[in-house]
CSV table of C-alpha atoms and ligand atoms in Angstrom, one decimal:
chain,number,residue,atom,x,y,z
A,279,UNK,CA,-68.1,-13.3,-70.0
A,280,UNK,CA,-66.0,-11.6,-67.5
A,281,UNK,CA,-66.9,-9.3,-64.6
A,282,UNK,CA,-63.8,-9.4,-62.6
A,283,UNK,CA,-60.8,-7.4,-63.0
A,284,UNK,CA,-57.5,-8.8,-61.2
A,285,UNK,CA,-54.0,-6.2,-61.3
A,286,UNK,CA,-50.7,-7.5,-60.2
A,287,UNK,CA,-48.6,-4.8,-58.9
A,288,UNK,CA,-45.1,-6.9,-58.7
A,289,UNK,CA,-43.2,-4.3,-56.3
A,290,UNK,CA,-42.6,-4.9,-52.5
A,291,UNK,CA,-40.6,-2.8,-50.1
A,292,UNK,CA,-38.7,-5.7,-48.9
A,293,UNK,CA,-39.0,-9.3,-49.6
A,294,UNK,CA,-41.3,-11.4,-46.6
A,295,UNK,CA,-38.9,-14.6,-45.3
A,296,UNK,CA,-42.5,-16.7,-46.3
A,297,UNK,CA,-43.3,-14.8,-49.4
A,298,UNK,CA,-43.4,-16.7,-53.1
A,299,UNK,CA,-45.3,-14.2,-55.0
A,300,UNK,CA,-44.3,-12.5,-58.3
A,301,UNK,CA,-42.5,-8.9,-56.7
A,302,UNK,CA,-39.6,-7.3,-56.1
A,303,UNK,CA,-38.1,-4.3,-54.5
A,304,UNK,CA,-38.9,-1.4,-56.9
A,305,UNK,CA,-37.7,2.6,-57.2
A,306,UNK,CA,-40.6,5.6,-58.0
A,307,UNK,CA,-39.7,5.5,-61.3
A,308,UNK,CA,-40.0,1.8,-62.0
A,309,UNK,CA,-43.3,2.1,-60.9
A,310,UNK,CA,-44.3,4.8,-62.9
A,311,UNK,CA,-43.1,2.9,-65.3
A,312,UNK,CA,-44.7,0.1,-64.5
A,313,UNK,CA,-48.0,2.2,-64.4
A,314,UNK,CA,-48.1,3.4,-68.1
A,315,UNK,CA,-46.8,-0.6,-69.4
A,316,UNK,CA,-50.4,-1.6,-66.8
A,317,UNK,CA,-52.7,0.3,-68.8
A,318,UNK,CA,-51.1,-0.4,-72.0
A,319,UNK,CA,-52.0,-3.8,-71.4
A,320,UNK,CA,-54.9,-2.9,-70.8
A,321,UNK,CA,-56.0,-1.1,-73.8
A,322,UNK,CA,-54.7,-4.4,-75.5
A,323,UNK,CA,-56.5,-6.6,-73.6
A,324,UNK,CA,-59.7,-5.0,-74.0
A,325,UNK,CA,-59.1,-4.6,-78.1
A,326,UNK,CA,-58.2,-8.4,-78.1
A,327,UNK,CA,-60.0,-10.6,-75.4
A,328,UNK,CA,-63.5,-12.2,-75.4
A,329,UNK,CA,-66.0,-9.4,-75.1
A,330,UNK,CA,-66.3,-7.6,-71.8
A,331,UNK,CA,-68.8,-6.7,-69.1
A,332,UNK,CA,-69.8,-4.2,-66.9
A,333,UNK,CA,-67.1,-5.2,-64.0
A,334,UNK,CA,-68.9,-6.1,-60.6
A,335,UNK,CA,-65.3,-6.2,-59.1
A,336,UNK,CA,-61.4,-5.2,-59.4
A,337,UNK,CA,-59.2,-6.1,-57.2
A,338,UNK,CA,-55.6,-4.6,-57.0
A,339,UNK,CA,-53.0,-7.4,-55.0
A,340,UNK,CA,-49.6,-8.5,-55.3
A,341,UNK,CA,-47.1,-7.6,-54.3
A,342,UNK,CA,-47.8,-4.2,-52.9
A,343,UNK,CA,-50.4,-2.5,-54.5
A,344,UNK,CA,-50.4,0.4,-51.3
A,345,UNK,CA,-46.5,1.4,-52.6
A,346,UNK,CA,-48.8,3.3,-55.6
A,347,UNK,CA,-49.4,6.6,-55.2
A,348,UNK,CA,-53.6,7.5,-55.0
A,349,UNK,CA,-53.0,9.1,-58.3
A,350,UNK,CA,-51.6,6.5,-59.9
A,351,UNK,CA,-54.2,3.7,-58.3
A,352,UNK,CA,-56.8,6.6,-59.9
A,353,UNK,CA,-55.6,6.4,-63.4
A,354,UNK,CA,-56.0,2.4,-63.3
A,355,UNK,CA,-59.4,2.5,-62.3
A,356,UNK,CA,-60.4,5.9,-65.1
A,357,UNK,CA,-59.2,4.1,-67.4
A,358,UNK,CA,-61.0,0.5,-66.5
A,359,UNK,CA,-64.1,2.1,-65.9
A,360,UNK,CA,-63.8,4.1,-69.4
A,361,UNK,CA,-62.6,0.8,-70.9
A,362,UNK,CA,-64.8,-1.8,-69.5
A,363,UNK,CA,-67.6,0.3,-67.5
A,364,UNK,CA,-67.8,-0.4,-63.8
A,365,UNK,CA,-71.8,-1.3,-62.1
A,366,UNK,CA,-73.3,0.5,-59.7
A,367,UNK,CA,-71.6,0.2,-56.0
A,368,UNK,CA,-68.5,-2.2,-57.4
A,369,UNK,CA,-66.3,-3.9,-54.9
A,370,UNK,CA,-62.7,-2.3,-55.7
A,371,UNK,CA,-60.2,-3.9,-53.3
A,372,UNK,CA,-56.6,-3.1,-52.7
A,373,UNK,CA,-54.2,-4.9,-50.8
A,374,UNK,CA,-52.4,-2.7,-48.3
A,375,UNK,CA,-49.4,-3.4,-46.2
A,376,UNK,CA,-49.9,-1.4,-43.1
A,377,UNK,CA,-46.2,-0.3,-43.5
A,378,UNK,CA,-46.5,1.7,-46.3
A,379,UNK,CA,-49.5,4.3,-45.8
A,380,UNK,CA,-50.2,6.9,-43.6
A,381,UNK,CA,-53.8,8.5,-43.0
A,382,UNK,CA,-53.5,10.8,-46.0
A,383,UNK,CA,-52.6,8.0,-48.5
A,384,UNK,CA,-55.2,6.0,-47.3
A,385,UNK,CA,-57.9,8.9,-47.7
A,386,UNK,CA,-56.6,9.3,-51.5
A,387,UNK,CA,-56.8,5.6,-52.4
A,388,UNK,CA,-60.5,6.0,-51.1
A,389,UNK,CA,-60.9,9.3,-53.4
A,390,UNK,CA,-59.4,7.4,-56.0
A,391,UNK,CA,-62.7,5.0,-55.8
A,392,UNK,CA,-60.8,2.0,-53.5
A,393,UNK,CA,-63.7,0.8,-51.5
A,394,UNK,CA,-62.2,-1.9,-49.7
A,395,UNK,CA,-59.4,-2.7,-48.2
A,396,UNK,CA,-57.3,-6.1,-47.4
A,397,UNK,CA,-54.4,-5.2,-45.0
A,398,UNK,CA,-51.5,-7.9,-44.6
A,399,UNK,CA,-51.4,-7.8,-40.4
A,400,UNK,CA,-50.2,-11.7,-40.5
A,401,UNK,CA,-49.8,-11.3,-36.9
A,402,UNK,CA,-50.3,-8.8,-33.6
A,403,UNK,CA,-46.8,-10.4,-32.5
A,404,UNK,CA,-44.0,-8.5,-33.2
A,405,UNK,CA,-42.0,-11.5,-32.5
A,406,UNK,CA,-44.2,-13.3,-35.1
A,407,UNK,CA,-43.9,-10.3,-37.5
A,408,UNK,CA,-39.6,-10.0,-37.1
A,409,UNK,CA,-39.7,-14.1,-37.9
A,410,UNK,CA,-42.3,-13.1,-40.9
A,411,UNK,CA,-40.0,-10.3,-42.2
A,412,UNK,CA,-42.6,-7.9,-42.3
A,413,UNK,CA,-41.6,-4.5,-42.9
A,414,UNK,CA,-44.5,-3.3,-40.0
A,415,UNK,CA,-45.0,-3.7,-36.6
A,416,UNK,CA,-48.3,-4.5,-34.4
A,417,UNK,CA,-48.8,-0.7,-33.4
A,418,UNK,CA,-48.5,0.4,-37.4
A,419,UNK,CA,-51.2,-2.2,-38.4
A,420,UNK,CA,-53.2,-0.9,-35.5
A,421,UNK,CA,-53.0,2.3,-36.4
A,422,UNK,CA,-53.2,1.6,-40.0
A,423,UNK,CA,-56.8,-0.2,-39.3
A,424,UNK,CA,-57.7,3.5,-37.4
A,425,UNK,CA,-56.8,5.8,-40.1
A,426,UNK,CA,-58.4,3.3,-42.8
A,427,UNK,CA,-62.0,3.9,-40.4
A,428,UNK,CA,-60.9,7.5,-40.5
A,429,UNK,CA,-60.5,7.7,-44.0
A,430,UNK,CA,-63.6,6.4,-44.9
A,431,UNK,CA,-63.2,3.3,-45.5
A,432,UNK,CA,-66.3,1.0,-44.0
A,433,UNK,CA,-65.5,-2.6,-45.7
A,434,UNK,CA,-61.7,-3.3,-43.9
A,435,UNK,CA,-60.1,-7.1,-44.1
A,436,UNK,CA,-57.0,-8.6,-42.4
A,437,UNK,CA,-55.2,-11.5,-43.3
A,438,UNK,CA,-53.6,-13.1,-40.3
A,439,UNK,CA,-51.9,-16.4,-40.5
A,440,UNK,CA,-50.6,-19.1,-37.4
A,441,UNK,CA,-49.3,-22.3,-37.1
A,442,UNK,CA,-45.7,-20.1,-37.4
A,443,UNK,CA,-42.4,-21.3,-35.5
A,444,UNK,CA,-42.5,-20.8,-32.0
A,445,UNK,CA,-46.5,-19.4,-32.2
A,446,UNK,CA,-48.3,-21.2,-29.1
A,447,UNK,CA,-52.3,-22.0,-28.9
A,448,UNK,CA,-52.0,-19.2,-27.0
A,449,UNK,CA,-50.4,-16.7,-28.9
A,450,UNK,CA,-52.9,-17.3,-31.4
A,451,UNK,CA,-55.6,-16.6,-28.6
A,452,UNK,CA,-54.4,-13.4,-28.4
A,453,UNK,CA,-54.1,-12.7,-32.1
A,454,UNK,CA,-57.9,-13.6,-32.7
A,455,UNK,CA,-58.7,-11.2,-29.3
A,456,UNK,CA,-57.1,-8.1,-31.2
A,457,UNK,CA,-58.7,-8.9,-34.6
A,458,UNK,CA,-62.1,-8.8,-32.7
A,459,UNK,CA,-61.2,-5.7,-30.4
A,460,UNK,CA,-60.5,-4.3,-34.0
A,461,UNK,CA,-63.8,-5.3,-35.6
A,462,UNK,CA,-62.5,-5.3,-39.2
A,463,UNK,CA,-65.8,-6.9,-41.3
A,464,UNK,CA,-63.5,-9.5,-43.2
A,465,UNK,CA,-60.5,-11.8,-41.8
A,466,UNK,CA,-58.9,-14.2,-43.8
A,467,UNK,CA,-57.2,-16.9,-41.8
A,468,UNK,CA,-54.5,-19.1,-43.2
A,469,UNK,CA,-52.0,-21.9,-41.9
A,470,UNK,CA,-48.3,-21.2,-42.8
A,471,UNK,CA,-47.4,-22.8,-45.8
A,472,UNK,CA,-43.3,-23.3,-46.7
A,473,UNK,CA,-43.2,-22.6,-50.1
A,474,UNK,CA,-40.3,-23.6,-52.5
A,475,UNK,CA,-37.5,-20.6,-53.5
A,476,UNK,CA,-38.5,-18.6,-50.1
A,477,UNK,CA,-36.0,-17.7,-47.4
A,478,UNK,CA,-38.0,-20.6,-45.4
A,479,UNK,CA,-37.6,-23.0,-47.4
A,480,UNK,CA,-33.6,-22.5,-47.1
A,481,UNK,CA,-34.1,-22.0,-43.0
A,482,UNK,CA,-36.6,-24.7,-42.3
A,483,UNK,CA,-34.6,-27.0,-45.2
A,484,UNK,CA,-34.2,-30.1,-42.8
A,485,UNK,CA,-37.5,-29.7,-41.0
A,486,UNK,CA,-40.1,-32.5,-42.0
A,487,UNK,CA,-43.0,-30.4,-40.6
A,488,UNK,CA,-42.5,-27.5,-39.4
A,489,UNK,CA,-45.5,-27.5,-37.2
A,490,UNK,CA,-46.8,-29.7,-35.4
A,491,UNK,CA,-50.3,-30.9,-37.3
A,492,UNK,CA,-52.5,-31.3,-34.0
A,493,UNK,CA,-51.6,-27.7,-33.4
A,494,UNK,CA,-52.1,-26.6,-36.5
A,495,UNK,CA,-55.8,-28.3,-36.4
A,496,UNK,CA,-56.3,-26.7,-33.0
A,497,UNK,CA,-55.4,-23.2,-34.6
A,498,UNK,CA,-57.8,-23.9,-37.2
A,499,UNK,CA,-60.7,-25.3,-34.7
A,500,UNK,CA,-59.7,-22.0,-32.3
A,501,UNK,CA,-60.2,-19.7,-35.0
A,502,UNK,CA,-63.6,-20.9,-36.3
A,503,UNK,CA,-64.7,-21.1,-32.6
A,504,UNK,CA,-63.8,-17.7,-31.6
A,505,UNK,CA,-64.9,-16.2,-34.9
A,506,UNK,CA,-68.3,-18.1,-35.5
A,507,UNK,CA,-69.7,-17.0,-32.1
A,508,UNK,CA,-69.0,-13.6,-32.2
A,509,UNK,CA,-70.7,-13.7,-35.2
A,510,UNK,CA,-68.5,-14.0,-38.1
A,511,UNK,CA,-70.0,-16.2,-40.6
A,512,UNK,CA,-67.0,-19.1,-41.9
A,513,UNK,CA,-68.0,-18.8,-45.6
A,514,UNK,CA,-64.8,-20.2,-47.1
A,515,UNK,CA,-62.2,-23.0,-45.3
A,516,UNK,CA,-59.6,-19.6,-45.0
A,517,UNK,CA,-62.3,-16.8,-45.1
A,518,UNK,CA,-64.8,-15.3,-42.3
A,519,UNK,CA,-67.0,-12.1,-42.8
A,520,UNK,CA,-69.3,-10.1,-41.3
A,521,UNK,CA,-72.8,-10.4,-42.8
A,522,UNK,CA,-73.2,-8.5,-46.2
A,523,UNK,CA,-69.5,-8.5,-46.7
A,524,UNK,CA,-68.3,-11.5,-48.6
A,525,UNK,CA,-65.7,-10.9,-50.5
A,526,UNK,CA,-67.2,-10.9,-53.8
A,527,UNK,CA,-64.0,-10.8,-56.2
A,528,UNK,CA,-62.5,-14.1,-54.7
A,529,UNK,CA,-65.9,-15.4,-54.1
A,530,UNK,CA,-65.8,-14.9,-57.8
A,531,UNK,CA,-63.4,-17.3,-58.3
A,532,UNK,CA,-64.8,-20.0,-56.5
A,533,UNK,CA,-67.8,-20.0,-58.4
A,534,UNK,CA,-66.0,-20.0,-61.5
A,535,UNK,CA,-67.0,-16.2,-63.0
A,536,UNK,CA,-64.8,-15.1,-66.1
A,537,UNK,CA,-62.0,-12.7,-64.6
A,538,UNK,CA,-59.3,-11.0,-66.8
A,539,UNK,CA,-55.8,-11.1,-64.8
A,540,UNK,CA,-53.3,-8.0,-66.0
A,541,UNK,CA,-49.7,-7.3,-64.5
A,542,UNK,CA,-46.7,-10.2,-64.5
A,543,UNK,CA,-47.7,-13.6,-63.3
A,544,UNK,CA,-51.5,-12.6,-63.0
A,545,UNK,CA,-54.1,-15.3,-64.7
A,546,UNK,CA,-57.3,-15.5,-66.2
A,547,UNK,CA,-60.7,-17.4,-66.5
A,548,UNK,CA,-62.2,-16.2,-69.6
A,549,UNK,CA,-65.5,-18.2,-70.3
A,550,UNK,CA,-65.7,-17.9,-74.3
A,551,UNK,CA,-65.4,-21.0,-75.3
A,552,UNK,CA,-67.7,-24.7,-74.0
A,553,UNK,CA,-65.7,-25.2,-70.5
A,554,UNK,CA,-63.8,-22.0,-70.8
A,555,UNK,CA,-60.0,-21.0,-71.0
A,556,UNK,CA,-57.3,-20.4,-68.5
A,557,UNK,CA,-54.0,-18.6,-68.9
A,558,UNK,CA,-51.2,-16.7,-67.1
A,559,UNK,CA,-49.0,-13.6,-68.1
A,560,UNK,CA,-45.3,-14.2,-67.8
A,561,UNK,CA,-44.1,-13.6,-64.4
A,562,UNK,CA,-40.8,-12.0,-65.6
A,563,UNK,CA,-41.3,-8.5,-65.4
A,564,UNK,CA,-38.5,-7.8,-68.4
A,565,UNK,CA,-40.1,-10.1,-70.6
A,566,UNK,CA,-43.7,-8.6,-69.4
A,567,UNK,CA,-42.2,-5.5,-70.5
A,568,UNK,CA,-40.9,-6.0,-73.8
A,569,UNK,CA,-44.4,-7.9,-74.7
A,570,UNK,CA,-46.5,-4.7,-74.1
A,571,UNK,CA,-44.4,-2.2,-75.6
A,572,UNK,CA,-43.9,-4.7,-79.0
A,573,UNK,CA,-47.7,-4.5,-78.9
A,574,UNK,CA,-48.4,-8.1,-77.7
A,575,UNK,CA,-50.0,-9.6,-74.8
A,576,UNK,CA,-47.8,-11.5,-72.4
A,577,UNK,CA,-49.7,-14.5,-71.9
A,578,UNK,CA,-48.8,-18.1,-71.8
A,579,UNK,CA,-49.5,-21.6,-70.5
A,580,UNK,CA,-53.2,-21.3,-72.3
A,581,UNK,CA,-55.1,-24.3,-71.5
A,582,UNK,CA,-58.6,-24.9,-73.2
A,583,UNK,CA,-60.3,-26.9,-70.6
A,584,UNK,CA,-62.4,-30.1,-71.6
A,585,UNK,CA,-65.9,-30.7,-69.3
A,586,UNK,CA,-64.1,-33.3,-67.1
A,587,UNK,CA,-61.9,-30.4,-66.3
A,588,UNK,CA,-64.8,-28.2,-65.8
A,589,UNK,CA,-66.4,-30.5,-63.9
A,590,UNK,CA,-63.5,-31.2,-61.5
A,591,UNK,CA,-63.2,-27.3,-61.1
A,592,UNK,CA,-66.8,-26.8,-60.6
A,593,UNK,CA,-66.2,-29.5,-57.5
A,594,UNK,CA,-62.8,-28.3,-55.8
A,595,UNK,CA,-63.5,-24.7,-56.3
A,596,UNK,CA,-67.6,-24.8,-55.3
A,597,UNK,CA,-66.7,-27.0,-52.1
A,598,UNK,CA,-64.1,-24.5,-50.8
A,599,UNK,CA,-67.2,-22.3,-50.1
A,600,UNK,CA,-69.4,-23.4,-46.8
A,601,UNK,CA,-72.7,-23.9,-49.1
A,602,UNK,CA,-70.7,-26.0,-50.7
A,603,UNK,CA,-71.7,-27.2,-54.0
A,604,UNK,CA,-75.6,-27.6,-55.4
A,605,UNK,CA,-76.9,-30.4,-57.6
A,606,UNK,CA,-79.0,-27.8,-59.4
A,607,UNK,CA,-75.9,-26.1,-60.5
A,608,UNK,CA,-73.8,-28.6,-61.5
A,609,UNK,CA,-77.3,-29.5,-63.6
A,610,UNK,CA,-77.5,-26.2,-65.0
A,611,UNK,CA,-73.9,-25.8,-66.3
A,612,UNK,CA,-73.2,-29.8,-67.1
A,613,UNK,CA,-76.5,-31.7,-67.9
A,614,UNK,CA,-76.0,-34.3,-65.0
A,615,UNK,CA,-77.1,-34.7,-61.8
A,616,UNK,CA,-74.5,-34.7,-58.6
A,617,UNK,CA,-75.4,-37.5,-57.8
A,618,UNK,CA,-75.1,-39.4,-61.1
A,619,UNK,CA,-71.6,-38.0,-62.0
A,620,UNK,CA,-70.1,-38.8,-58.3
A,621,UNK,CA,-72.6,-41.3,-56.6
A,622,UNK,CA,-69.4,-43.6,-55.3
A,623,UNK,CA,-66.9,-40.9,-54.4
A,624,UNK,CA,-69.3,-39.1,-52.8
A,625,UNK,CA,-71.0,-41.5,-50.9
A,626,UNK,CA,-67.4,-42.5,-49.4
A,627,UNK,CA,-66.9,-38.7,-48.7
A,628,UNK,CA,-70.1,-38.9,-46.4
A,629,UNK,CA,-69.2,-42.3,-45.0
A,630,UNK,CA,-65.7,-40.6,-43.7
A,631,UNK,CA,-66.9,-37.4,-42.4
A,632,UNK,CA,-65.8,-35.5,-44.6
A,633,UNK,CA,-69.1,-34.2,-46.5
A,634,UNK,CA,-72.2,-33.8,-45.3
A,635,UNK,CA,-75.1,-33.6,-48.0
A,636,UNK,CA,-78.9,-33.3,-48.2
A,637,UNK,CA,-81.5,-32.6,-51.2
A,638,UNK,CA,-80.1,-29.1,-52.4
A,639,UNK,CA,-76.6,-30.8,-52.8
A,640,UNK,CA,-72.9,-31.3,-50.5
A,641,UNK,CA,-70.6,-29.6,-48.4
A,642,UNK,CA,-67.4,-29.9,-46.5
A,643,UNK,CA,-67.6,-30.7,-42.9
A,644,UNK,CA,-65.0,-29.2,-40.3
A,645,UNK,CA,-63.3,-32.2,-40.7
A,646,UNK,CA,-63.7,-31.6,-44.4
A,647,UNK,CA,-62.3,-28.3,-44.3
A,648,UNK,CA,-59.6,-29.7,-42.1
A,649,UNK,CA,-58.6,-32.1,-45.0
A,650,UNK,CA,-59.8,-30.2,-47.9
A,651,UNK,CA,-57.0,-31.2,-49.7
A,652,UNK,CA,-57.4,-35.0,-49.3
A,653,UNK,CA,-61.2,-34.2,-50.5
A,654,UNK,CA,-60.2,-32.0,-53.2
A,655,UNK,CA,-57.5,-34.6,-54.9
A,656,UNK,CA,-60.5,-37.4,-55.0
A,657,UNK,CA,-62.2,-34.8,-58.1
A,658,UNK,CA,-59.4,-35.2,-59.7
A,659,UNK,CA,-58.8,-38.9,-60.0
B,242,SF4,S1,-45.6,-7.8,-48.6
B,242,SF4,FE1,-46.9,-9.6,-49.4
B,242,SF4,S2,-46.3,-9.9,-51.5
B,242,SF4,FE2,-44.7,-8.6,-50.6
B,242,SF4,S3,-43.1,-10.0,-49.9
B,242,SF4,FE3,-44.5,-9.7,-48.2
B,242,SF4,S4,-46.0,-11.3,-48.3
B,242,SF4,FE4,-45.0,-11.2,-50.3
């Protein structure tokens, strides 16, 4: 079954110093281009995959979806809700880069049937954002956030991220004081990551951390403080909402629904066989191309999970989430109780503070989210 619809728009204005995603810089006509090859897949996808269902969500990331035109972003959706059928009041995100709209864009993307929005501030710095290489500054995201309300648009996130070179616990303060001023209904909050083949990586080659970790936890701590008691609730380790406005696409993936991933690198969960099956498309963009128009999907790296694979998801991806994971679920979809399948890893999860459980089942503590990685890798032994 699949309810979720992911796009991969692989064009970006200018390349971010931090940035490891599938894009590059595209011209109008490349993404025209790139428009038709989209839907083409499409209309493969939907002849060939498991059957589809009504979608409860599409979300359009990347890359920079925003560099579409609303008329373009309008076609995509026509022809997924002609092809696939879209339910009543479905979430339909895009990801916007406050640098490339204006408030007339933005009121066309929400014509076009964009409900939501998840706007790459990263930071209210402009210092932070010239190290970032972001193509915006703090007064375009701003203003970007006041033209969205303008336009419309009632369900606004921002992604902002700390722990960045030279970013002090106060800094960050201030960052979290804007977001609030701003009142957006979603923030995702993440620690920077150096990723391999990015301009950091070259920069920050002969740094061993980057940041310093008791920071970075402080960051962390700060943020879930500051949020929580203006009441935000902390529903994911990186994600905080207003209530009523979960994500629901990438709350999606943590609870494992089918999604169908179109566009270069995007991947897919499609739940048609025991445990289910996972793939990628090609993140090449040329060999993308010449796929589609030979008439065959670009997917590879298929893996048909097994239940111990299943099961390990079920645990990684359900704990991310601050319910956590519940022993009636894992019962319903695998036959076993929690209990039963991890009584010793579990119980040394508790005795190090790192889970916290009761009747209905476990969940991370902040220490736990803290060191979700550390928690994570023991599901996978
Ligand atoms: S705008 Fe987003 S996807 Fe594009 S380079 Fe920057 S971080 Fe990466």
């Amino acid at each position: 079954m699949i309810t979720r619809l992911y796009i991969h728009i692989p064009f970006c204005q200018r390349k971010c110093r931090y940035c490891a995603f599938v894009s590059k810089k595209g011209s109008a006509s490349e993404i025209d281009a790139f428009v038709d090859l989209l839907m083409a897949e499409m209309r493969q996808a939907c002849r060939k995959s498991a059957p589809l269902h009504t979608l409860d969500s599409i979300y359009l990331g990347g890359g920079t979806p925003s560099l579409l035109q609303p008329t373009q972003v309008g076609r995509i959706l026509d022809l997924a809700d002609q092809l696939f059928g879209l339910s009543e009041g479905a979430e339909i995100t895009l990801e916007t880069n406050p640098g490339t709209v204006d408030q007339s864009k933005l009121a066309g993307f929400r014509v076009a049937g964009i409900n939501r929005l998840s706007m790459g501030v990263q930071s209210f710095d402009d210092r932070m954002l010239s190290t970032l290489g972001r193509i915006h500054t703090t007064g375009q995201a701003t203003d970007c956030i006041t033209a969205a309300r303008r336009a419309g648009f009632n369900n606004i996130g921002i992604d902002l991220i700390h722990s960045l070179p030279g970013q002090t616990l106060e800094m960050w303060h201030q960052d979290l004081r804007q977001a609030l001023e701003l009142g957006t209904e979603h923030l995702s909050i993440y620690g920077l990551t150096i990723e391999d083949n990015t301009d950091f990586a070259e920069r920050y080659a002969d740094h061993d951390s980057l940041v310093d970790e008791d920071l970075s936890a402080d960051m962390f701590e700060t943020a879930d403080s500051v949020l929580t008691s203006t009441g935000y609730e902390h529903y994911e380790i990186a994600n905080y909402a207003r209530p009523g406005f979960r994500s629901r696409h990438n709350s999606g993936y943590w609870k494992r629904d089918g999604y169908l991933g179109l566009g270069p690198g995007a991947h897919s969960f499609l739940r048609c066989s025991d445990y289910g099956i996972r793939f990628g498309n090609t993140p090449d963009l040329d060999e993308y191309a010449t796929s589609i128009s030979g008439g065959e999907l670009p997917r590879r790296d298929r893996i048909e999970l097994t239940r111990e694979d299943a099961l390990a998801e079920f645990m990684f991806l359900g704990l991310r989430m601050a319910d956590g994971v519940r022993s009636s679920d894992l019962e319903r979809e695998f036959g076993v109780s929690l209990w039963k399948q991890y009584d010793k890893t579990l119980d040394e999860l508790v005795g190090q503070g790192l889970l916290t459980a009761d009747n209905e089942g476990v969940r991370l503590t902040k220490r736990g989210m803290l060191l979700s990685n550390q928690v994570f890798g023991r599901f996978l032994e």
